[in-house]
Every structure is written in C-alpha cells, then in structure tokens.
Amino acid sequence: ENEQPVERAGYLTDLLGEAAVAFIGRPEPGPFLLSLHFNAPHWPWEGPEDRSVSRDLTSIRHMDGGSLATYAGMVGSMDASIGRVLAALDRRGERDDTVVVFTSDNGGERFSDTWPFVGVKGELLEGGLRVPLILRWPRRIPAGRRTPQVMTSMDFLPTLLAAAGSTPDPEFPPDGENLLAVLTGEVPPRSRKLFWRFKANEQAAVRDGDWKYLKLGGYEYLFNLAEDARERADLKERHPELFARLKAEHAAWDRTMLPYPSSSYSEDVHGRYVDRY
C-alpha cells in the first residue's frame, strides 16, 4: 500500500471491495479515477469460507483445486463487493455522473462457461478473447441498451478520456479508438479490424468485420462470426481470396511488432487441459 508491504487478514476480494468503498467515501470532493481489479474468480481456487484451503496451499497456481461450487462462491463474493461499491456511489450522490465499467482481462478458465463460444484463456478462439463488458453512465447511456460494437480494451483510454472531456496526448497516440459516441447511441456501430498473436502454439488471429482468420495448433481457419460464433464451420476453401488476404495482413502487421524473446512466458493450455483438441 503506497509501495509499502501490508498484511491484513480476510478474503482478498472483500478487502479490495472495502478499500474501494473507503476511497469513494473520502472527504475530498471532485472527480476521481478508481481502477479496481478483483483477483476472483481466479486461482488460487478458494472461496470466502475456505480458510483451510488457504492454509494448505503450496502454490498460488493451485492446479489441483477448485470446483463449480467454489467458483460460484468466488463470483458471489465479487458480485457482493461490486454492489457495495455501487451503493457507496449512491450515498455520495455521484451515481448519475460516474462512468462504471465492468469487464475482464481475458476469456474464461477451467470452471467458467463461455457458451456459445469455444476456447479458453490462452487461446485466440472467441472463448479466449471475448469478455463481459457492462458500462453504466445514467446521465448519458440509457439503462438496458445493448450495442453490437466490437471493442477492445485498448479503446478504454481514448473513450474514457472523451467521457471526461479530454483527449489523449498527441505525442503518445493510443492504439485504441474513441467509441464514446457509439456507446451513447449518437452514431451507429462501425466495423473494426483487430489483430492478435500469442506465443504458445504460434497463434494468430485477425477480425475484419464479421470475418476472422485464425491460426491455432498448426492449423488455419476462416470463420464468419456473425453466422458461426462457435467457430465450427471452416470457410477457407469457400473463400480462398479472403482467407489469403487476412493471412497476409496479419503477417504484415506482425512484422511491425517487437519479436517475442525466447524467455517470454505464454500459457500453453494444451499442456494443462486434458480436453484440448
């Protein structure tokens, strides 16, 4: 805390929520940015009441632990903490003018259900790429509104700066796009072209509108995500020119990226999950 080691007894998800509530309730008025990163649901697989599991852990990765019940308890704890954070905003009278973003860093891991998608964390299938995104801003975004806009985490910087009435530093342009007008419904969704790569299993992916090129485990595919979100129908033989174009565009993009050093870590889910292909 403030670069000093601290030790507090309790379930980390609850402790993080309590710290966020205390920050929101601070006496100083004015705008704020709160970046709250829960570790749940994530290994080590222990719920709020699993003190004995915590005492017996030999590795934080906890590859031999967890269950659906434990996963549900972890999600429930996170959900309750989020509720307390939102209640703190209500008490402060800042509900309408506060942008609240709920999202995740990657697709699901062993106990999660990513239906209708396939794939998990560590894979460039949609189940490893798509994450929940809920954005609440009562003053500007109507409750219950949904948008098909494709968005990536890199878009948060320019989008949230725009929401705050600012812009990125022109000396350091962001990789993402400002999607505020789309999220508020002022303009329609726009097509995106996104690129991914992942060292494990030499993975590569391009999404161009509804089309997706994927390389995974030594195989290459072409999918239409609008018609086949589960990525089961490989269309590269039907659309060879589109397949070749997306593959070539990924190669050109990859040449502009820094190379992976041989020592860099990248999770190989094939070696950890018994049901992978």
Coordinates of C-alpha atoms in Angstrom, one line a residue:
E1 CA 0.0 0.0 0.0
N2 CA 1.6 3.2 -1.2
E3 CA 4.6 1.0 -2.1
Q4 CA 4.8 -0.4 1.4
P5 CA 4.1 -4.1 2.3
V6 CA 1.0 -4.6 4.4
E7 CA -0.7 -7.7 5.8
R8 CA -4.4 -7.9 6.5
A9 CA -6.5 -10.9 7.5
G10 CA -9.5 -11.6 5.3
Y11 CA -10.7 -12.7 1.9
L12 CA -8.9 -10.6 -0.7
T13 CA -12.0 -9.9 -2.8
D14 CA -13.7 -8.5 0.3
L15 CA -10.7 -6.5 1.3
L16 CA -10.4 -4.9 -2.2
G17 CA -14.0 -4.0 -2.2
E18 CA -13.8 -2.4 1.3
A19 CA -10.8 -0.4 0.2
A20 CA -12.7 0.9 -2.8
V21 CA -15.7 1.8 -0.7
A22 CA -13.4 3.7 1.7
F23 CA -11.8 5.6 -1.3
I24 CA -15.2 6.6 -2.7
G25 CA -16.2 7.8 0.8
R26 CA -13.2 10.1 1.2
P27 CA -13.9 13.6 2.4
E28 CA -12.2 15.3 -0.6
P29 CA -14.7 16.3 -3.3
G30 CA -14.1 16.3 -7.0
P31 CA -13.6 13.9 -10.0
F32 CA -11.7 10.6 -9.4
L33 CA -10.5 7.5 -11.2
L34 CA -10.8 4.2 -9.4
S35 CA -9.2 1.2 -11.0
L36 CA -10.5 -1.8 -9.0
H37 CA -9.0 -5.2 -10.1
F38 CA -10.5 -8.2 -8.3
N39 CA -8.5 -11.4 -8.4
A40 CA -11.6 -13.5 -8.2
P41 CA -12.7 -15.7 -9.9
H42 CA -9.1 -16.9 -10.5
W43 CA -6.6 -19.3 -9.0
P44 CA -5.9 -19.9 -6.2
W45 CA -9.4 -21.5 -6.1
E46 CA -10.7 -20.6 -2.7
G47 CA -14.0 -19.1 -1.7
P48 CA -14.7 -16.7 1.2
E49 CA -15.0 -19.6 3.7
D50 CA -12.1 -21.7 2.5
R51 CA -9.6 -20.8 5.3
S52 CA -8.4 -24.4 5.5
V53 CA -7.7 -24.4 1.7
S54 CA -5.7 -21.2 2.1
R55 CA -3.6 -22.6 4.9
D56 CA -2.7 -25.8 2.9
L57 CA -1.8 -24.0 -0.4
T58 CA 1.7 -24.9 -1.6
S59 CA 1.4 -22.9 -4.9
I60 CA -0.7 -19.8 -5.8
R61 CA -1.5 -21.5 -9.2
H62 CA -3.5 -24.2 -7.3
M63 CA -3.8 -26.6 -10.2
D64 CA -5.4 -29.3 -8.1
G65 CA -8.1 -27.2 -6.5
G66 CA -11.5 -25.7 -7.2
S67 CA -15.0 -26.9 -8.1
L68 CA -18.1 -25.3 -9.6
A69 CA -19.4 -24.6 -6.1
T70 CA -16.1 -22.9 -5.2
Y71 CA -16.3 -20.9 -8.4
A72 CA -19.8 -19.8 -7.6
G73 CA -18.7 -18.7 -4.2
M74 CA -15.9 -16.6 -5.6
V75 CA -18.2 -14.9 -8.2
G76 CA -20.8 -14.3 -5.4
S77 CA -18.2 -12.5 -3.3
M78 CA -17.1 -10.4 -6.2
D79 CA -20.7 -9.5 -7.0
A80 CA -21.4 -8.5 -3.4
S81 CA -18.3 -6.3 -3.4
I82 CA -19.4 -4.6 -6.6
G83 CA -22.8 -4.0 -5.0
R84 CA -21.2 -2.3 -2.1
V85 CA -19.1 -0.1 -4.4
L86 CA -22.2 1.0 -6.3
A87 CA -24.0 1.7 -3.1
A88 CA -21.1 3.9 -2.0
L89 CA -21.6 6.0 -5.2
D90 CA -25.3 6.3 -4.4
R91 CA -24.5 7.5 -0.8
R92 CA -22.2 10.1 -2.2
G93 CA -24.7 11.3 -4.8
E94 CA -22.5 10.5 -7.7
R95 CA -24.4 7.7 -9.4
D96 CA -25.6 9.7 -12.5
D97 CA -22.3 11.3 -13.4
T98 CA -19.9 8.3 -12.7
V99 CA -18.9 6.0 -15.5
V100 CA -18.7 2.5 -14.2
V101 CA -17.0 -0.2 -16.3
F102 CA -17.2 -3.9 -15.6
T103 CA -15.1 -6.1 -17.7
S104 CA -12.4 -8.8 -17.6
D105 CA -8.8 -9.3 -18.9
N106 CA -9.3 -12.5 -20.9
G107 CA -11.7 -15.3 -21.6
G108 CA -12.7 -18.0 -19.1
E109 CA -10.6 -20.5 -17.3
R110 CA -11.4 -24.1 -16.3
F111 CA -14.6 -23.6 -14.3
S112 CA -16.2 -20.9 -16.5
D113 CA -18.9 -21.3 -19.1
T114 CA -18.2 -19.3 -22.2
W115 CA -21.2 -20.6 -24.2
P116 CA -21.9 -20.2 -27.1
F117 CA -18.2 -19.8 -27.7
V118 CA -15.4 -22.3 -27.6
G119 CA -11.9 -21.8 -26.3
V120 CA -10.5 -20.6 -23.0
K121 CA -7.9 -18.2 -21.6
G122 CA -4.7 -18.6 -23.6
E123 CA -6.4 -19.3 -26.9
L124 CA -7.4 -16.9 -29.7
L125 CA -10.7 -18.7 -30.2
E126 CA -13.7 -16.4 -29.2
G127 CA -13.9 -18.1 -25.8
G128 CA -10.4 -16.9 -25.0
L129 CA -10.9 -13.4 -26.5
R130 CA -14.5 -12.3 -25.7
V131 CA -15.1 -10.9 -22.2
P132 CA -18.1 -9.4 -20.4
L133 CA -18.5 -5.6 -20.8
I134 CA -21.1 -3.7 -18.8
L135 CA -20.8 0.1 -18.9
R136 CA -23.1 2.3 -16.7
W137 CA -23.4 6.0 -17.0
P138 CA -27.0 7.1 -16.2
R139 CA -26.5 10.6 -17.4
R140 CA -25.6 9.6 -20.9
I141 CA -26.3 5.9 -21.5
P142 CA -29.9 4.5 -21.2
A143 CA -30.3 1.5 -18.9
G144 CA -30.6 -1.8 -20.7
R145 CA -29.2 -0.6 -24.0
R146 CA -27.1 -3.1 -26.0
T147 CA -24.7 -2.5 -28.9
P148 CA -23.0 -4.9 -31.3
Q149 CA -20.0 -2.6 -31.5
V150 CA -16.7 -4.6 -31.5
M151 CA -14.5 -3.1 -28.8
T152 CA -11.1 -4.0 -27.4
S153 CA -9.5 -3.0 -24.0
M154 CA -7.2 -0.6 -25.8
D155 CA -10.3 1.5 -26.7
F156 CA -10.9 2.4 -23.0
L157 CA -8.2 5.1 -22.9
P158 CA -9.5 7.3 -25.6
T159 CA -13.1 6.5 -24.9
L160 CA -12.9 7.4 -21.1
L161 CA -10.8 10.5 -21.8
A162 CA -13.5 11.6 -24.2
A163 CA -16.1 11.0 -21.5
A164 CA -14.1 13.2 -19.1
G165 CA -13.9 16.0 -21.7
S166 CA -10.3 15.4 -22.6
T167 CA -8.2 13.8 -25.4
P168 CA -5.0 11.7 -25.5
D169 CA -1.6 13.4 -25.6
P170 CA -0.9 13.8 -29.3
E171 CA 2.7 12.9 -28.6
F172 CA 1.6 9.5 -27.5
P173 CA -1.4 8.4 -29.6
P174 CA -3.3 5.4 -28.3
D175 CA -3.7 2.1 -30.2
G176 CA -7.5 2.1 -29.5
E177 CA -10.3 4.2 -30.8
N178 CA -12.7 6.6 -29.1
L179 CA -16.1 4.8 -29.2
L180 CA -18.0 7.1 -26.8
A181 CA -20.5 8.3 -29.5
V182 CA -21.3 4.7 -30.4
L183 CA -21.8 3.7 -26.7
T184 CA -24.1 6.7 -26.1
G185 CA -26.1 5.9 -29.3
E186 CA -25.2 9.1 -31.1
V187 CA -23.7 7.2 -34.1
P188 CA -24.2 3.7 -35.3
P189 CA -21.6 0.9 -34.7
R190 CA -18.6 0.8 -37.1
S191 CA -16.6 -2.0 -38.5
R192 CA -13.3 -2.9 -36.9
K193 CA -10.1 -4.7 -37.9
L194 CA -8.3 -6.2 -35.0
F195 CA -5.1 -8.3 -34.8
W196 CA -3.9 -10.8 -32.2
R197 CA -0.9 -13.0 -31.7
F198 CA 0.0 -15.4 -28.9
K199 CA 3.4 -17.2 -28.5
A200 CA 2.0 -20.5 -27.2
N201 CA 1.2 -22.8 -30.2
E202 CA 2.1 -20.0 -32.6
Q203 CA -1.4 -18.5 -32.5
A204 CA -2.5 -15.7 -34.8
A205 CA -5.9 -14.0 -35.5
V206 CA -7.4 -11.2 -37.5
R207 CA -11.0 -10.0 -37.2
D208 CA -12.2 -7.8 -40.1
G209 CA -15.9 -7.0 -39.6
D210 CA -17.6 -10.4 -39.2
W211 CA -14.7 -12.4 -40.7
K212 CA -12.0 -14.0 -38.7
Y213 CA -8.7 -15.6 -39.7
L214 CA -7.3 -18.0 -37.0
K215 CA -4.1 -20.0 -36.7
L216 CA -4.0 -22.3 -33.8
G217 CA -2.1 -25.6 -33.1
G218 CA -0.6 -25.7 -36.6
Y219 CA -4.0 -25.3 -38.4
E220 CA -5.5 -22.3 -40.1
Y221 CA -9.2 -21.4 -40.4
L222 CA -11.6 -18.8 -41.7
F223 CA -14.8 -18.2 -39.8
N224 CA -17.9 -15.9 -40.3
L225 CA -18.6 -14.9 -36.7
A226 CA -22.0 -13.4 -37.5
E227 CA -23.2 -16.8 -38.7
D228 CA -21.0 -19.1 -36.6
A229 CA -19.9 -17.7 -33.3
R230 CA -18.8 -21.2 -32.1
E231 CA -16.1 -21.2 -34.9
R232 CA -17.1 -24.7 -36.2
A233 CA -17.5 -24.1 -39.9
D234 CA -14.1 -23.5 -41.6
L235 CA -14.8 -21.5 -44.8
K236 CA -11.3 -21.0 -46.1
E237 CA -12.0 -23.4 -49.1
R238 CA -15.1 -21.4 -50.0
H239 CA -13.4 -18.0 -49.7
P240 CA -9.8 -18.6 -50.6
E241 CA -9.1 -15.0 -51.6
L242 CA -10.5 -13.6 -48.3
F243 CA -8.5 -16.2 -46.4
A244 CA -5.3 -15.3 -48.2
R245 CA -5.8 -11.5 -47.7
L246 CA -6.4 -11.8 -43.9
K247 CA -3.4 -14.1 -43.5
A248 CA -1.2 -11.7 -45.5
E249 CA -2.5 -8.7 -43.5
H250 CA -1.6 -10.5 -40.2
A251 CA 1.9 -11.3 -41.5
A252 CA 2.4 -7.6 -42.4
W253 CA 1.1 -6.4 -39.1
D254 CA 3.2 -8.9 -37.2
R255 CA 6.4 -7.6 -38.9
T256 CA 5.7 -4.2 -37.2
M257 CA 5.6 -5.8 -33.8
L258 CA 8.5 -6.5 -31.5
P259 CA 9.7 -10.1 -31.6
Y260 CA 8.9 -12.5 -28.8
P261 CA 12.1 -13.1 -26.8
S262 CA 12.8 -16.8 -26.3
S263 CA 12.4 -16.4 -22.5
S264 CA 8.9 -14.8 -22.6
Y265 CA 6.2 -16.7 -20.9
S266 CA 3.0 -17.7 -22.7
E267 CA 0.5 -20.2 -21.3
D268 CA 0.1 -23.4 -23.2
V269 CA -3.4 -24.6 -22.4
H270 CA -2.9 -27.8 -24.5
G271 CA -0.5 -29.0 -21.8
R272 CA -2.8 -28.2 -18.9
Y273 CA -6.4 -29.1 -20.0
V274 CA -7.0 -32.7 -20.9
D275 CA -9.8 -32.0 -23.4
R276 CA -8.0 -29.6 -25.8
Y277 CA -8.3 -31.0 -29.3

